[in-house]
PDB file of C-alpha atoms in Angstrom:
ATOM      1  CA  MET A   1      15.184 -12.101  -0.233  1.00  0.00           C
ATOM      2  CA  ILE A   2      15.090  -9.042  -2.410  1.00  0.00           C
ATOM      3  CA  GLU A   3      17.319  -6.154  -1.366  1.00  0.00           C
ATOM      4  CA  ILE A   4      16.738  -2.819  -3.072  1.00  0.00           C
ATOM      5  CA  HIS A   5      19.754  -0.508  -3.154  1.00  0.00           C
ATOM      6  CA  LYS A   6      19.283   0.992  -6.613  1.00  0.00           C
ATOM      7  CA  LYS A   7      16.532   1.254  -9.208  1.00  0.00           C
ATOM      8  CA  GLU A   8      17.948  -1.710 -11.157  1.00  0.00           C
ATOM      9  CA  ASP A   9      17.333  -3.981  -8.137  1.00  0.00           C
ATOM     10  CA  ILE A  10      13.557  -3.648  -8.525  1.00  0.00           C
ATOM     11  CA  LEU A  11      12.139  -6.818 -10.006  1.00  0.00           C
ATOM     12  CA  ILE A  12       9.504  -6.689 -12.747  1.00  0.00           C
ATOM     13  CA  PRO A  13       7.824 -10.005 -11.953  1.00  0.00           C
ATOM     14  CA  PHE A  14       6.383 -10.881 -15.349  1.00  0.00           C
ATOM     15  CA  ASP A  15       5.081  -9.563 -18.610  1.00  0.00           C
ATOM     16  CA  LYS A  16       2.053 -11.851 -18.313  1.00  0.00           C
ATOM     17  CA  ILE A  17       1.046 -14.300 -15.593  1.00  0.00           C
ATOM     18  CA  GLY A  18       1.991 -17.726 -16.923  1.00  0.00           C
ATOM     19  CA  ASP A  19       5.346 -16.589 -18.397  1.00  0.00           C
ATOM     20  CA  SER A  20       8.224 -18.977 -17.721  1.00  0.00           C
ATOM     21  CA  ASP A  21       9.618 -17.075 -14.699  1.00  0.00           C
ATOM     22  CA  TRP A  22       6.418 -15.532 -13.393  1.00  0.00           C
ATOM     23  CA  LYS A  23       6.105 -17.910 -10.433  1.00  0.00           C
ATOM     24  CA  VAL A  24       9.723 -17.627  -9.249  1.00  0.00           C
ATOM     25  CA  ASN A  25       9.773 -13.816  -9.506  1.00  0.00           C
ATOM     26  CA  THR A  26       6.341 -13.332  -7.938  1.00  0.00           C
ATOM     27  CA  GLN A  27       7.200 -15.709  -5.113  1.00  0.00           C
ATOM     28  CA  GLU A  28      10.409 -13.803  -4.416  1.00  0.00           C
ATOM     29  CA  ILE A  29       8.491 -10.514  -4.094  1.00  0.00           C
ATOM     30  CA  ILE A  30       5.619 -11.971  -2.034  1.00  0.00           C
ATOM     31  CA  GLU A  31       8.016 -13.758   0.351  1.00  0.00           C
ATOM     32  CA  SER A  32      10.161 -10.624   0.737  1.00  0.00           C
ATOM     33  CA  VAL A  33       7.096  -8.467   1.490  1.00  0.00           C
ATOM     34  CA  ALA A  34       5.731 -11.011   4.009  1.00  0.00           C
ATOM     35  CA  SER A  35       9.118 -11.331   5.708  1.00  0.00           C
ATOM     36  CA  ASN A  36       9.535  -7.550   5.850  1.00  0.00           C
ATOM     37  CA  PHE A  37       6.228  -7.183   7.726  1.00  0.00           C
ATOM     38  CA  GLY A  38       6.557 -10.392   9.745  1.00  0.00           C
ATOM     39  CA  ASP A  39       3.479 -11.885   8.042  1.00  0.00           C
ATOM     40  CA  ASP A  40       2.705 -15.490   7.197  1.00  0.00           C
ATOM     41  CA  LEU A  41       2.354 -16.518   3.579  1.00  0.00           C
ATOM     42  CA  LYS A  42      -1.187 -17.261   2.433  1.00  0.00           C
ATOM     43  CA  LYS A  43      -2.314 -20.693   1.314  1.00  0.00           C
ATOM     44  CA  PRO A  44      -3.097 -21.312  -2.353  1.00  0.00           C
ATOM     45  CA  ILE A  45      -6.819 -21.383  -3.115  1.00  0.00           C
ATOM     46  CA  SER A  46      -8.315 -24.583  -4.468  1.00  0.00           C
ATOM     47  CA  GLU A  47     -10.121 -24.954  -7.765  1.00  0.00           C
ATOM     48  CA  GLU A  48     -13.242 -25.910  -5.775  1.00  0.00           C
ATOM     49  CA  GLU A  49     -13.208 -22.623  -3.827  1.00  0.00           C
ATOM     50  CA  ILE A  50     -12.750 -20.645  -7.040  1.00  0.00           C
ATOM     51  CA  LEU A  51     -15.590 -22.538  -8.719  1.00  0.00           C
ATOM     52  CA  ALA A  52     -17.837 -21.868  -5.699  1.00  0.00           C
ATOM     53  CA  LEU A  53     -17.105 -18.125  -5.979  1.00  0.00           C
ATOM     54  CA  GLU A  54     -17.767 -18.140  -9.730  1.00  0.00           C
ATOM     55  CA  THR A  55     -21.043 -19.967  -9.132  1.00  0.00           C
ATOM     56  CA  LYS A  56     -22.067 -17.408  -6.494  1.00  0.00           C
ATOM     57  CA  LEU A  57     -21.212 -14.514  -8.829  1.00  0.00           C
ATOM     58  CA  GLY A  58     -22.671 -16.190 -11.909  1.00  0.00           C
ATOM     59  CA  THR A  59     -19.591 -15.349 -13.980  1.00  0.00           C
ATOM     60  CA  ALA A  60     -15.986 -16.497 -14.438  1.00  0.00           C
ATOM     61  CA  LEU A  61     -13.024 -14.783 -12.809  1.00  0.00           C
ATOM     62  CA  PRO A  62     -10.265 -13.620 -15.169  1.00  0.00           C
ATOM     63  CA  GLU A  63      -8.175 -16.715 -16.046  1.00  0.00           C
ATOM     64  CA  ASN A  64      -4.897 -15.286 -14.764  1.00  0.00           C
ATOM     65  CA  LEU A  65      -6.472 -14.072 -11.519  1.00  0.00           C
ATOM     66  CA  LYS A  66      -7.509 -17.693 -10.942  1.00  0.00           C
ATOM     67  CA  LEU A  67      -3.965 -18.834 -11.693  1.00  0.00           C
ATOM     68  CA  PHE A  68      -2.608 -16.259  -9.223  1.00  0.00           C
ATOM     69  CA  TYR A  69      -5.047 -17.393  -6.477  1.00  0.00           C
ATOM     70  CA  GLN A  70      -4.233 -21.067  -7.100  1.00  0.00           C
ATOM     71  CA  THR A  71      -0.515 -20.315  -6.807  1.00  0.00           C
ATOM     72  CA  PHE A  72      -0.291 -17.648  -4.079  1.00  0.00           C
ATOM     73  CA  GLY A  73      -3.747 -17.398  -2.507  1.00  0.00           C
ATOM     74  CA  ILE A  74      -4.885 -13.986  -1.287  1.00  0.00           C
ATOM     75  CA  ALA A  75      -1.298 -12.831  -0.968  1.00  0.00           C
ATOM     76  CA  ASP A  76      -0.119  -9.484   0.332  1.00  0.00           C
ATOM     77  CA  ILE A  77       0.790  -7.616  -2.846  1.00  0.00           C
ATOM     78  CA  GLY A  78       1.004  -4.217  -1.162  1.00  0.00           C
ATOM     79  CA  GLU A  79      -2.741  -3.753  -1.617  1.00  0.00           C
ATOM     80  CA  GLN A  80      -5.563  -5.692  -0.034  1.00  0.00           C
ATOM     81  CA  LEU A  81      -6.908  -8.472  -2.235  1.00  0.00           C
ATOM     82  CA  GLN A  82     -10.390  -9.193  -0.911  1.00  0.00           C
ATOM     83  CA  ASP A  83     -11.312 -12.418   0.838  1.00  0.00           C
ATOM     84  CA  PHE A  84     -13.709 -14.459  -1.259  1.00  0.00           C
ATOM     85  CA  ASN A  85     -16.651 -13.608   1.009  1.00  0.00           C
ATOM     86  CA  GLU A  86     -16.095  -9.913   0.129  1.00  0.00           C
ATOM     87  CA  VAL A  87     -15.729 -10.310  -3.654  1.00  0.00           C
ATOM     88  CA  ASP A  88     -19.025  -9.084  -5.107  1.00  0.00           C
ATOM     89  CA  TRP A  89     -20.839  -7.110  -7.769  1.00  0.00           C
ATOM     90  CA  ILE A  90     -20.305  -3.479  -6.860  1.00  0.00           C
ATOM     91  CA  LYS A  91     -23.894  -2.631  -7.864  1.00  0.00           C
ATOM     92  CA  ASP A  92     -25.020  -4.832  -4.924  1.00  0.00           C
ATOM     93  CA  ILE A  93     -22.851  -3.182  -2.260  1.00  0.00           C
ATOM     94  CA  TRP A  94     -25.360  -0.395  -1.622  1.00  0.00           C
ATOM     95  CA  SER A  95     -28.525  -2.230  -2.743  1.00  0.00           C
ATOM     96  CA  ASP A  96     -29.917  -2.477   0.819  1.00  0.00           C
ATOM     97  CA  ALA A  97     -29.229   1.198   1.598  1.00  0.00           C
ATOM     98  CA  PRO A  98     -28.963   3.085  -1.703  1.00  0.00           C
ATOM     99  CA  GLN A  99     -29.157   6.421   0.132  1.00  0.00           C
ATOM    100  CA  TYR A 100     -25.631   5.757   1.414  1.00  0.00           C
ATOM    101  CA  GLY A 101     -24.308   4.789  -1.996  1.00  0.00           C
ATOM    102  CA  PRO A 102     -22.572   7.027  -4.528  1.00  0.00           C
ATOM    103  CA  ASP A 103     -24.499   9.272  -6.874  1.00  0.00           C
ATOM    104  CA  PHE A 104     -23.241   7.457  -9.968  1.00  0.00           C
ATOM    105  CA  SER A 105     -22.929   9.413 -13.224  1.00  0.00           C
ATOM    106  CA  GLU A 106     -24.680   8.279 -16.422  1.00  0.00           C
ATOM    107  CA  GLN A 107     -21.293   7.015 -17.666  1.00  0.00           C
ATOM    108  CA  ASP A 108     -20.868   5.000 -14.443  1.00  0.00           C
ATOM    109  CA  LYS A 109     -24.344   3.495 -14.749  1.00  0.00           C
ATOM    110  CA  LEU A 110     -23.434   1.952 -18.108  1.00  0.00           C
ATOM    111  CA  LEU A 111     -20.550   0.047 -16.457  1.00  0.00           C
ATOM    112  CA  LEU A 112     -22.127  -0.691 -13.091  1.00  0.00           C
ATOM    113  CA  PRO A 113     -23.953  -3.913 -14.087  1.00  0.00           C
ATOM    114  CA  TYR A 114     -20.658  -5.519 -15.151  1.00  0.00           C
ATOM    115  CA  LEU A 115     -18.167  -4.767 -12.368  1.00  0.00           C
ATOM    116  CA  ILE A 116     -17.062  -7.110  -9.575  1.00  0.00           C
ATOM    117  CA  SER A 117     -14.730  -5.880  -6.824  1.00  0.00           C
ATOM    118  CA  PHE A 118     -11.737  -8.043  -5.903  1.00  0.00           C
ATOM    119  CA  SER A 119      -9.265  -5.628  -4.279  1.00  0.00           C
ATOM    120  CA  ASP A 120      -9.489  -2.778  -1.769  1.00  0.00           C
ATOM    121  CA  TYR A 121      -7.069   0.032  -2.425  1.00  0.00           C
ATOM    122  CA  LEU A 122      -5.409   0.467   0.995  1.00  0.00           C
ATOM    123  CA  GLY A 123      -8.757   0.128   2.752  1.00  0.00           C
ATOM    124  CA  ASN A 124      -9.864   3.693   1.953  1.00  0.00           C
ATOM    125  CA  GLY A 125     -13.119   2.703   0.245  1.00  0.00           C
ATOM    126  CA  ASN A 126     -11.664   2.696  -3.265  1.00  0.00           C
ATOM    127  CA  MET A 127     -11.734  -0.652  -5.054  1.00  0.00           C
ATOM    128  CA  PHE A 128     -10.375  -2.433  -8.084  1.00  0.00           C
ATOM    129  CA  CYS A 129     -12.930  -4.391 -10.069  1.00  0.00           C
ATOM    130  CA  PHE A 130     -12.942  -6.677 -13.079  1.00  0.00           C
ATOM    131  CA  HIS A 131     -15.478  -6.441 -15.909  1.00  0.00           C
ATOM    132  CA  SER A 132     -17.560  -9.613 -16.006  1.00  0.00           C
ATOM    133  CA  GLU A 133     -17.414  -9.825 -19.816  1.00  0.00           C
ATOM    134  CA  THR A 134     -14.189  -8.171 -21.031  1.00  0.00           C
ATOM    135  CA  LYS A 135     -12.183  -8.997 -17.833  1.00  0.00           C
ATOM    136  CA  GLU A 136     -10.640  -5.498 -18.027  1.00  0.00           C
ATOM    137  CA  ILE A 137      -9.754  -3.841 -14.710  1.00  0.00           C
ATOM    138  CA  TYR A 138     -11.642  -0.771 -13.492  1.00  0.00           C
ATOM    139  CA  TYR A 139     -11.039   1.480 -10.509  1.00  0.00           C
ATOM    140  CA  TYR A 140     -13.837   2.695  -8.268  1.00  0.00           C
ATOM    141  CA  ASP A 141     -12.686   6.011  -6.789  1.00  0.00           C
ATOM    142  CA  HIS A 142     -15.185   7.440  -4.296  1.00  0.00           C
ATOM    143  CA  ASP A 143     -13.668  10.940  -4.518  1.00  0.00           C
ATOM    144  CA  ASP A 144     -13.996  11.765  -8.214  1.00  0.00           C
ATOM    145  CA  LYS A 145     -16.736  11.582 -10.812  1.00  0.00           C
ATOM    146  CA  PRO A 146     -17.038   9.545 -12.883  1.00  0.00           C
ATOM    147  CA  TYR A 147     -16.409   7.107 -10.055  1.00  0.00           C
ATOM    148  CA  LEU A 148     -15.484   4.264 -12.412  1.00  0.00           C
ATOM    149  CA  THR A 149     -12.385   4.412 -14.624  1.00  0.00           C
ATOM    150  CA  LYS A 150     -10.839   1.730 -16.808  1.00  0.00           C
ATOM    151  CA  MET A 151      -7.251   1.271 -15.641  1.00  0.00           C
ATOM    152  CA  PHE A 152      -5.821  -1.896 -17.202  1.00  0.00           C
ATOM    153  CA  ASN A 153      -6.618  -4.263 -20.058  1.00  0.00           C
ATOM    154  CA  THR A 154      -5.802  -7.308 -17.942  1.00  0.00           C
ATOM    155  CA  VAL A 155      -5.554  -8.333 -14.303  1.00  0.00           C
ATOM    156  CA  ASP A 156      -1.906  -9.229 -15.016  1.00  0.00           C
ATOM    157  CA  ASP A 157      -1.093  -5.531 -15.376  1.00  0.00           C
ATOM    158  CA  TYR A 158      -2.789  -4.593 -12.095  1.00  0.00           C
ATOM    159  CA  LEU A 159      -0.998  -7.341 -10.149  1.00  0.00           C
ATOM    160  CA  LYS A 160       2.319  -6.495 -11.820  1.00  0.00           C
ATOM    161  CA  GLY A 161       1.949  -2.824 -10.824  1.00  0.00           C
ATOM    162  CA  CYS A 162       1.154  -3.777  -7.220  1.00  0.00           C
ATOM    163  CA  LEU A 163       4.130  -6.132  -6.995  1.00  0.00           C
ATOM    164  CA  ILE A 164       6.475  -3.437  -8.317  1.00  0.00           C
ATOM    165  CA  PHE A 165       5.139  -0.753  -5.938  1.00  0.00           C
ATOM    166  CA  ALA A 166       5.334  -3.191  -2.986  1.00  0.00           C
ATOM    167  CA  GLN A 167       9.116  -3.409  -3.379  1.00  0.00           C
ATOM    168  CA  ALA A 168       9.561   0.212  -2.267  1.00  0.00           C
ATOM    169  CA  ASP A 169       9.034  -1.048   1.303  1.00  0.00           C
ATOM    170  CA  LEU A 170      11.999  -3.403   0.940  1.00  0.00           C
ATOM    171  CA  SER A 171      14.498  -0.552   0.735  1.00  0.00           C
ATOM    172  CA  GLU A 172      15.845   1.888   3.293  1.00  0.00           C
ATOM    173  CA  ASN A 173      16.569   4.326   0.468  1.00  0.00           C
ATOM    174  CA  LYS A 174      13.987   7.115   0.433  1.00  0.00           C
ATOM    175  CA  GLU A 175      14.281   7.175  -3.362  1.00  0.00           C
ATOM    176  CA  ALA A 176      12.820   3.650  -3.683  1.00  0.00           C
ATOM    177  CA  GLU A 177       9.271   4.953  -3.886  1.00  0.00           C
ATOM    178  CA  ASN A 178      10.264   7.203  -6.796  1.00  0.00           C
ATOM    179  CA  TRP A 179      12.043   4.331  -8.538  1.00  0.00           C
ATOM    180  CA  THR A 180       9.013   2.045  -8.355  1.00  0.00           C
ATOM    181  CA  GLU A 181       6.764   4.852  -9.544  1.00  0.00           C
ATOM    182  CA  GLU A 182       9.048   5.611 -12.517  1.00  0.00           C
ATOM    183  CA  ILE A 183       8.974   1.952 -13.549  1.00  0.00           C
ATOM    184  CA  VAL A 184       5.171   1.737 -13.336  1.00  0.00           C
ATOM    185  CA  ILE A 185       4.802   5.031 -15.261  1.00  0.00           C
ATOM    186  CA  ASP A 186       7.039   3.571 -17.995  1.00  0.00           C
ATOM    187  CA  LEU A 187       4.754   0.528 -18.155  1.00  0.00           C
ATOM    188  CA  PHE A 188       1.304   2.109 -17.877  1.00  0.00           C
ATOM    189  CA  GLY A 189       1.622   5.867 -18.265  1.00  0.00           C
ATOM    190  CA  GLN A 190       1.502   8.919 -16.030  1.00  0.00           C
ATOM    191  CA  ASN A 191      -2.301   9.246 -16.062  1.00  0.00           C
ATOM    192  CA  THR A 192      -2.894   5.714 -14.807  1.00  0.00           C
ATOM    193  CA  VAL A 193      -0.386   6.138 -11.973  1.00  0.00           C
ATOM    194  CA  ARG A 194      -1.754   9.545 -11.004  1.00  0.00           C
ATOM    195  CA  LYS A 195      -5.314   8.202 -10.841  1.00  0.00           C
ATOM    196  CA  TRP A 196      -4.207   5.122  -8.918  1.00  0.00           C
ATOM    197  CA  ARG A 197      -1.777   6.594  -6.395  1.00  0.00           C
ATOM    198  CA  TYR A 198      -2.959  10.163  -5.900  1.00  0.00           C
TER     199      TYR A 198
END
């Protein structure tokens, strides 16, 4: 179990998913988070289930997202990874009732045909999506135009950020949230963190 008493205790799980220690470190964080909240660990997702989702979407998931699912399932990473029945093209979310959908900017409309949601940011209507061709990670923020912003080059970076932030809950020190934020700012920059967390 991870215990966070100082900034140095916060574990950076991996540089890239697939690194030699990525599984051990990620497992330690996921198990600590689940234990902290009294949750059960999720089951790994089979190759067949992933293939069925890719067939439904008509495109491949990012390779390392597949590896994460096959290892840890739809784990609690501090944010809500979507169940497979919720993963979808974001352009289709409002297709039955476009009047309730966002008034996308011209810039958004260029990206819209390519984005597939896979994570809800804290259930507030904002979502993280991957680009069907480049596999880059975009953020759909329903408060600010343009609604769609590129956040990360790879899904590895998004998952790494989540796993670092999630460790703030493992400490009784009120500073832990600041420590995790400082680490993620060092990795991805102030602007990315501000857009993501505020």
